[in-house]
CSV table of C-alpha atoms in Angstrom, one decimal:
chain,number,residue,atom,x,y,z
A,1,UNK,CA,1.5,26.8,49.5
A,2,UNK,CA,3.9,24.2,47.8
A,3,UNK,CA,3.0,20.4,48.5
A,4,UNK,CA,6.1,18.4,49.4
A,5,UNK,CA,4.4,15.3,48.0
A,6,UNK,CA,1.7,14.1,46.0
A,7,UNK,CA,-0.3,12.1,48.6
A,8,UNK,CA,0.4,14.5,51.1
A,9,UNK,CA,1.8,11.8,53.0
A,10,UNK,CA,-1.3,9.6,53.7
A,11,UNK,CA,-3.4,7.2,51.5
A,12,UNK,CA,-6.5,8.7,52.1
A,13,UNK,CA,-7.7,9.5,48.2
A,14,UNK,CA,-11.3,10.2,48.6
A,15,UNK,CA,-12.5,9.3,52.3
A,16,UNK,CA,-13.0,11.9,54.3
A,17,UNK,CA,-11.9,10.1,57.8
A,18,UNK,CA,-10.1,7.0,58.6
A,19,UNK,CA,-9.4,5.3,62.0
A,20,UNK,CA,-6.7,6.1,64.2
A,21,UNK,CA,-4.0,3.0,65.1
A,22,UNK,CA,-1.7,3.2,68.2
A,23,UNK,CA,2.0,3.3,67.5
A,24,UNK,CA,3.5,0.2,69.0
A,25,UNK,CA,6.8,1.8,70.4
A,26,UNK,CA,5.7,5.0,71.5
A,27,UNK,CA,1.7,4.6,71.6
A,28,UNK,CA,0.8,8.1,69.7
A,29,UNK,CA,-2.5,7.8,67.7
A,30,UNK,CA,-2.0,8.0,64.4
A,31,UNK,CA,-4.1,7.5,60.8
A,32,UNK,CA,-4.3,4.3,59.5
A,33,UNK,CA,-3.5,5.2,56.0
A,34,UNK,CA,-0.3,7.2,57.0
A,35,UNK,CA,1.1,4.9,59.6
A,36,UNK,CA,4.2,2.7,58.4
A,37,UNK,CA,2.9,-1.0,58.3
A,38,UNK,CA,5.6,-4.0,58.9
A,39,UNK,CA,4.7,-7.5,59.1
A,40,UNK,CA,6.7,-9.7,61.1
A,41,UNK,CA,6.6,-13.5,61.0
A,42,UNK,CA,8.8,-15.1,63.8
A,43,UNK,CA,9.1,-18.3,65.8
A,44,UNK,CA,7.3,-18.7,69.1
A,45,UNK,CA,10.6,-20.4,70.5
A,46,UNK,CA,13.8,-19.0,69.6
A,47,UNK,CA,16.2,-21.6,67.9
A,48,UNK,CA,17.7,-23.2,70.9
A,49,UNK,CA,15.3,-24.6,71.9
A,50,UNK,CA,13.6,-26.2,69.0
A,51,UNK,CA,15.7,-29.3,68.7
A,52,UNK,CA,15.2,-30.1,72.3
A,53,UNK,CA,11.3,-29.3,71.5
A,54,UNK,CA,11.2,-31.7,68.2
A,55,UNK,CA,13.3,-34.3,70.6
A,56,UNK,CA,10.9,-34.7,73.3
A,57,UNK,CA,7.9,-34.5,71.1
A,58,UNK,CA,5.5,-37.2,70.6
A,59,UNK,CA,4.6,-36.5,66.6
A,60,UNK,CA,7.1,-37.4,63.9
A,61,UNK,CA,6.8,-34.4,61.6
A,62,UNK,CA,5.7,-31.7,63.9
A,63,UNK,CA,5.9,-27.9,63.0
A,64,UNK,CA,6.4,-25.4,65.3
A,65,UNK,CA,3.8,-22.6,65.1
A,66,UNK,CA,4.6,-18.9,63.6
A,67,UNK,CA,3.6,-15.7,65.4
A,68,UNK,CA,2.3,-13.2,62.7
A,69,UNK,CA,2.3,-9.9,63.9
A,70,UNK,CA,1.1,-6.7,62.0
A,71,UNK,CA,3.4,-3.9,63.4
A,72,UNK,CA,2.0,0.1,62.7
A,73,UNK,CA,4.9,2.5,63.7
A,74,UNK,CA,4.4,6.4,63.8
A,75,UNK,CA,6.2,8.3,61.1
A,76,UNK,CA,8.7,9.6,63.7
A,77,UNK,CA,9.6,5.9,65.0
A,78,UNK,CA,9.8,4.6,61.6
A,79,UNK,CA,12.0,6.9,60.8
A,80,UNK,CA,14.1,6.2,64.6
A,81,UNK,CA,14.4,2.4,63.6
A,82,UNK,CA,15.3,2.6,60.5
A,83,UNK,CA,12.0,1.0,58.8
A,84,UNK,CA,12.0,3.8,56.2
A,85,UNK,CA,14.1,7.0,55.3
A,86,UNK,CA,14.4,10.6,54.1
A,87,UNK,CA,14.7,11.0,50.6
A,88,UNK,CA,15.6,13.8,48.3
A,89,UNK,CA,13.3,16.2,46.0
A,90,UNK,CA,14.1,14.1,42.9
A,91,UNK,CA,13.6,10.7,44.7
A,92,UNK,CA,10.3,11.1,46.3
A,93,UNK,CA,9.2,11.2,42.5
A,94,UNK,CA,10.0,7.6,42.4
A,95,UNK,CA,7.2,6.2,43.2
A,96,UNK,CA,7.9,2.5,42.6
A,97,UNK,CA,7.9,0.5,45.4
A,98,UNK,CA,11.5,-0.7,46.9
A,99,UNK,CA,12.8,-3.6,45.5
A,100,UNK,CA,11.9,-6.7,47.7
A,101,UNK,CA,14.8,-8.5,49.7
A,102,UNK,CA,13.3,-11.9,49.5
A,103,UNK,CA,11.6,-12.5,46.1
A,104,UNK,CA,8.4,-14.1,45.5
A,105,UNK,CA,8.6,-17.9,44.6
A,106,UNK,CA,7.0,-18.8,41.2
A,107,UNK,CA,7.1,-22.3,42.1
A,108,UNK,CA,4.2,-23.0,44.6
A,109,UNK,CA,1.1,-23.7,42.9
């Protein structure tokens, strides 16, 4: 039988059984190594009200705390909400990663 990719869609390579996650939209189980992982970093208050926040606050230079949030998403959802996409017989030989939207800064050390 032909093999429409080389991983066979997971990234299992030599263990025999991995865990199953819970899709956050729809809650199906699916394998850890196949599910599509996102990580979202977003502000605990939306924008509005951070300068009435940093008004009434007591500290100078006070940073408002991040909410970090590993998302896993079913293939099917994924796919629904745009997080990844079909692509053709010659493409899914590509296997270099996407190129990144916000590039790495070299300047931190």
């Amino acid at each position: 039988m032909t093999k429409k990719r080389r991983n066979n869609g997971r990234n299992k390579h030599g263990r025999g059984h991995n865990q199953y996650i819970r899709c956050i939209n729809c809650s199906r189980c699916c394998p850890k190594d196949k599910a599509i992982k996102r990580f979202l970093i977003k502000n605990m208050v939306e924008q509005a009200a951070v300068r009435d926040i940093q008004e009434a606050s007591v500290y100078d230079v006070y940073t408002i705390p991040k909410l970090y949030i590993k998302m896993h998403y079913c293939i099917s959802c994924a796919i629904h909400s745009k997080q990844v996409r079909n692509r053709s017989h010659e493409a899914r030989r590509d296997r270099q990663p996407p190129p990144r939207r916000f590039p790495r800064r070299e300047d931190k050390k």
